[in-house]
Amino acid sequence: MTATQVIRERRSIRKFKKGEKVSDEQVHLLLEAAMLAPSACNTRPWEFIVLRNREKLDEIRSIHPYTNMLETADLAIIVSALPRTQFKAIDSGFFPQDCAAATQNILLEAVAQGLGACWCGVYPKEALIGQITKILDLEAGVVPFCVIAVGVPDETGGSRGFYEEGKVRFI
Amino acid sequence: MTATQVIRERRSIRKFKKGEKVSDEQVHLLLEAAMLAPSACNTRPWEFIVLRNREKLDEIRSIHPYTNMLETADLAIIVSALPRTQFKAIDSGFFPQDCAAATQNILLEAVAQGLGACWCGVYPKEALIGQITKILDLEAGVVPFCVIAVGVPDETGGSRGFYEEGKVRFI
């Protein structure tokens, strides 16, 4: 599929074919896509956890109210931010948008691989950050940014996105 | 080009072929791509300015130290955030990452269209936000998020992104 098509076909997938696997090669392609996102001054303020451990996936489901699709997902990728990599006046504070660009690349690469994904926000919700830090035993300074459920889609239907003329101004 | 290729070929373009035009149809595809990005609770907290006015482009260059490539760019797209659309406990505060996902879609769609682009950060830098608000005469509540220079690339060279094994943990 062309990039133009993939961008238009991407949607949040909340039901996956249970038991159908995402291959290690596919996981590698997702992570490679993530790390090719741009970042402020090329600081690359991110880390990734590939979570296949069913117990931990269920723990996240139990504390994050919008991650029910993890029940059927084969795995989750947790994108974590490293704010400490951005300490200069020029690049400080950009880490949420850099991690978001990496996340968007994962979602698009998933579609390109015939997979589905759902972006579940964590940052900047303090309670969720604290709970996921504990579940995944993250080091100090590593901030869980989002949980991406990944699997083989078991639902169809178009994207909810659309072009809105009223949101554009020409100068 | 496939999405997998486009994600890998994208790089920040800082030199454009002066005088070569980005068509209205291409601009439409860039904006459509942007508005197909996911957002917290589908709040779509964004607006877009397509800026072809040379005087305004030069004004932005004069106040933003990392937008020199606007000299050769055919146009800029200014992605603006609408924080007021996210006022509930569940979706508040996600607008920077939502606007970043929209921005990343624009960058990728640009590559798909044979164009080049460069993401110049504005938010969360207060001084830049204030100056660009003034230059573009933005309404209260509209926050300039980034400036994307767009044009026909006049430089080659690979992406600076790469897969870093040390940034991945498997659980």
XYZ file of C-alpha atoms in Angstrom:
342
model
C 0.000 0.000 0.000
C 1.223 3.494 -0.717
C 1.833 5.873 2.162
C -1.096 8.002 0.986
C -3.390 4.977 1.286
C -1.987 3.838 4.634
C -2.478 7.291 6.173
C -6.114 7.192 5.022
C -6.848 3.603 6.051
C -5.382 3.804 9.546
C -7.949 3.663 12.316
C -7.896 2.663 15.961
C -8.350 -1.102 16.189
C -9.977 -2.309 19.401
C -10.613 -5.962 18.534
C -7.893 -8.342 17.453
C -7.876 -11.988 16.311
C -7.027 -13.730 19.557
C -4.065 -16.044 19.291
C -2.855 -14.642 15.952
C 0.750 -13.648 16.313
C 2.736 -10.569 15.421
C 6.123 -11.858 14.221
C 9.458 -10.706 15.623
C 10.264 -9.281 12.201
C 7.079 -7.220 12.241
C 7.904 -5.942 15.735
C 11.326 -4.945 14.469
C 9.781 -3.008 11.574
C 7.427 -1.198 13.969
C 10.286 -0.149 16.234
C 12.511 0.844 13.341
C 9.676 3.037 12.011
C 9.354 4.636 15.452
C 13.051 5.465 15.663
C 12.954 7.111 12.240
C 10.635 9.841 13.503
C 12.073 13.328 13.748
C 12.892 14.804 17.154
C 13.996 18.193 18.484
C 17.721 18.576 17.698
C 17.761 14.849 16.949
C 17.671 14.107 20.699
C 15.612 10.913 20.152
C 14.010 11.174 23.638
C 12.420 7.723 23.606
C 12.626 4.102 24.671
C 10.358 1.175 23.875
C 9.087 -1.832 25.762
C 7.692 -4.770 23.815
C 5.260 -6.339 26.229
C 4.032 -9.865 25.550
C 3.724 -10.896 29.200
C 0.014 -11.645 29.655
C 0.020 -10.923 33.381
C 1.502 -7.458 32.884
C -0.869 -6.742 29.985
C -3.788 -7.613 32.257
C -2.367 -5.432 35.025
C -2.304 -2.461 32.646
C -5.888 -3.235 31.610
C -6.947 -3.251 35.246
C -5.606 0.244 35.945
C -6.066 2.026 32.582
C -9.766 2.353 31.735
C -9.279 2.645 27.950
C -7.066 -0.354 27.275
C -9.657 -3.107 27.099
C -8.475 -4.065 23.619
C -5.321 -5.463 25.262
C -7.423 -8.543 26.003
C -7.204 -9.653 22.381
C -3.974 -7.848 21.398
C -0.941 -10.039 20.815
C 1.335 -7.497 22.428
C 1.701 -3.896 23.466
C 4.468 -1.457 22.742
C 4.992 1.040 25.517
C 6.622 4.204 24.247
C 8.513 5.900 27.060
C 9.913 9.406 27.099
C 13.357 10.456 28.319
C 12.903 14.135 29.244
C 16.494 14.318 30.519
C 17.823 14.130 26.939
C 16.324 17.580 26.326
C 17.922 19.989 28.758
C 18.952 22.867 26.513
C 16.907 26.013 25.938
C 16.497 25.005 22.303
C 15.187 21.468 22.741
C 13.684 21.241 26.230
C 10.033 20.355 26.476
C 9.595 18.829 23.033
C 9.643 15.199 24.173
C 5.850 14.659 24.149
C 5.584 15.677 20.501
C 8.677 13.689 19.535
C 7.273 10.569 21.205
C 3.963 11.245 19.447
C 5.680 11.332 16.050
C 7.341 7.998 16.866
C 3.961 6.611 17.948
C 2.280 7.760 14.731
C 5.011 6.014 12.705
C 4.288 2.772 14.603
C 0.555 3.065 13.853
C 1.197 3.596 10.138
C 3.823 0.861 9.877
C 1.319 -1.488 11.549
C -1.205 -0.834 8.763
C 1.540 -1.369 6.177
C 2.237 -4.779 7.786
C -1.431 -5.829 7.747
C -1.650 -5.279 11.495
C -3.881 -3.078 13.598
C -3.035 -0.862 16.534
C -4.600 1.426 19.096
C -2.858 4.401 20.763
C -3.821 4.590 24.458
C -2.668 7.824 26.045
C -0.782 7.806 29.349
C 1.268 11.029 29.585
C 0.417 13.631 30.931
C -1.965 11.793 33.316
C -0.002 11.589 36.565
C -1.933 8.691 38.096
C -1.499 6.491 35.020
C 2.183 7.426 34.750
C 2.735 6.343 38.348
C 0.864 3.065 37.989
C 2.503 2.010 34.734
C 5.935 2.981 36.062
C 5.312 0.540 38.896
C 3.902 -2.287 36.753
C 6.829 -2.121 34.312
C 9.434 -1.284 36.941
C 10.693 1.726 34.973
C 13.840 3.515 36.099
C 13.697 7.040 37.471
C 13.583 9.543 34.616
C 11.764 7.215 32.226
C 8.182 8.419 31.685
C 5.600 6.077 30.162
C 4.127 8.078 27.304
C 1.571 5.742 25.750
C 0.545 2.116 25.391
C 0.042 0.867 21.838
C -2.017 -2.326 21.517
C -0.915 -4.352 18.476
C -2.383 -7.413 16.798
C -4.153 -8.799 13.748
C -7.367 -6.762 13.279
C -10.697 -8.473 13.851
C -12.891 -5.537 12.948
C -13.429 -3.574 9.777
C -14.775 -0.156 8.994
C -13.340 3.044 7.706
C -11.262 5.683 9.353
C -13.099 8.345 11.353
C -10.812 11.085 10.024
C -11.967 13.557 7.408
C -10.985 16.810 5.767
C -12.669 19.804 7.388
C -12.643 22.902 5.270
C -13.438 25.154 8.238
C -10.131 24.219 9.872
C -7.999 25.749 7.124
C -7.080 29.365 6.501
C -5.033 30.568 3.516
C -2.743 33.600 3.898
C 6.229 4.412 -2.625
C 5.013 2.125 0.117
C 4.428 3.521 3.576
C 7.353 1.449 4.872
C 9.633 3.164 2.351
C 8.247 6.641 2.943
C 8.740 6.351 6.718
C 12.378 5.386 6.082
C 13.113 8.001 3.415
C 11.668 10.977 5.258
C 14.239 13.469 6.460
C 14.187 17.159 7.329
C 14.628 19.167 4.116
C 16.264 22.548 4.584
C 16.886 23.533 0.963
C 14.162 23.716 -1.642
C 14.136 24.457 -5.376
C 13.298 28.134 -5.367
C 10.332 29.003 -7.524
C 9.108 25.406 -7.886
C 5.494 25.251 -6.831
C 3.516 23.009 -4.539
C 0.133 22.573 -6.233
C -3.195 23.265 -4.558
C -4.012 19.575 -4.933
C -0.821 18.624 -3.107
C -1.629 21.080 -0.326
C -5.057 19.493 -0.028
C -3.519 16.030 0.287
C -1.145 17.267 3.010
C -4.004 18.766 5.014
C -6.230 15.744 4.503
C -3.395 13.531 5.795
C -3.057 15.788 8.841
C -6.755 15.579 9.682
C -6.661 11.781 9.482
C -4.339 11.584 12.479
C -5.780 10.135 15.673
C -6.593 12.426 18.594
C -7.684 11.988 22.206
C -11.402 11.106 22.176
C -11.450 12.236 18.533
C -11.350 15.879 19.685
C -9.295 16.931 16.612
C -7.700 19.847 18.506
C -6.116 21.479 15.451
C -6.328 24.144 12.783
C -4.064 24.841 9.826
C -2.792 27.938 8.086
C -1.409 27.620 4.572
C 1.031 30.494 4.334
C 2.243 31.577 0.896
C 2.569 35.273 1.737
C 6.286 36.031 1.298
C 6.283 38.953 3.712
C 4.805 36.860 6.518
C 7.171 33.969 5.757
C 10.094 36.385 6.072
C 8.678 37.777 9.323
C 8.622 34.276 10.786
C 12.214 33.733 9.606
C 13.268 36.929 11.333
C 11.939 35.883 14.736
C 12.399 32.076 14.701
C 16.082 31.171 14.570
C 15.581 27.702 13.032
C 13.378 28.539 10.066
C 15.969 29.702 7.554
C 14.775 27.105 5.073
C 11.623 29.212 4.628
C 13.724 31.334 2.269
C 13.493 28.678 -0.437
C 10.259 26.960 0.687
C 7.230 27.489 -1.509
C 4.963 27.693 1.497
C 4.585 26.892 5.161
C 1.821 25.096 6.958
C 1.317 26.351 10.481
C -0.311 23.715 12.654
C -2.201 25.379 15.498
C -3.600 23.744 18.603
C -7.042 24.304 20.111
C -6.572 23.370 23.783
C -10.168 24.399 24.556
C -11.502 21.349 22.686
C -9.991 19.159 25.424
C -11.577 20.143 28.700
C -12.617 16.796 30.169
C -10.563 14.788 32.641
C -10.170 12.074 30.024
C -8.859 14.161 27.113
C -7.351 17.329 28.589
C -3.703 17.971 27.917
C -3.271 15.655 24.933
C -3.321 18.410 22.282
C 0.475 18.644 21.794
C 0.723 14.947 20.953
C -2.373 15.060 18.742
C -0.965 18.003 16.789
C 2.346 16.141 16.543
C 0.615 13.104 15.001
C -1.049 15.425 12.458
C 2.332 17.035 11.751
C 4.002 13.664 11.220
C 1.271 12.714 8.722
C 1.998 15.922 6.782
C 5.730 15.126 6.681
C 5.075 11.614 5.373
C 2.448 12.689 2.845
C 4.956 15.276 1.573
C 7.479 12.513 0.813
C 4.715 10.502 -0.878
C 4.023 13.539 -3.108
C 7.691 14.000 -4.054
C 7.925 17.032 -1.793
C 10.155 17.824 1.155
C 9.315 19.346 4.503
C 10.896 20.505 7.739
C 9.158 20.557 11.137
C 10.126 23.711 13.077
C 8.981 23.555 16.694
C 7.108 26.461 18.240
C 5.042 25.150 21.192
C 5.912 25.073 24.116
C 8.295 28.052 23.642
C 6.342 31.005 25.014
C 8.277 33.734 23.199
C 7.826 32.085 19.795
C 4.154 31.399 20.493
C 3.604 35.080 21.261
C 5.479 36.329 18.207
C 3.818 33.970 15.729
C 0.390 34.677 17.226
C 1.022 38.318 16.426
C 2.421 37.792 12.913
C -0.511 35.580 11.913
C -3.110 37.485 13.903
C -4.373 34.322 15.608
C -7.514 34.461 17.726
C -7.365 33.990 21.474
C -7.269 30.297 22.312
C -5.443 29.299 19.129
C -1.858 28.241 19.930
C 0.714 28.026 17.128
C 2.179 24.559 17.516
C 4.734 24.301 14.712
C 5.757 25.704 11.358
C 6.251 23.187 8.554
C 8.310 24.433 5.594
C 7.202 22.726 2.367
C 8.660 22.706 -1.129
C 10.415 20.686 -3.790
C 13.632 19.301 -2.246
C 16.954 20.606 -3.487
C 19.160 18.410 -1.343
C 19.690 14.691 -1.133
C 21.031 12.373 1.498
C 19.595 9.695 3.689
C 17.530 9.889 6.797
C 19.373 10.376 10.084
C 17.089 7.912 11.864
C 18.253 4.436 12.797
C 17.274 1.435 14.871
C 18.961 1.421 18.273
C 18.924 -1.923 19.989
C 19.736 -0.378 23.372
C 16.434 1.494 23.335
C 14.290 -1.655 23.379
C 13.367 -3.910 26.268
C 11.331 -7.110 25.901
C 9.046 -8.221 28.742
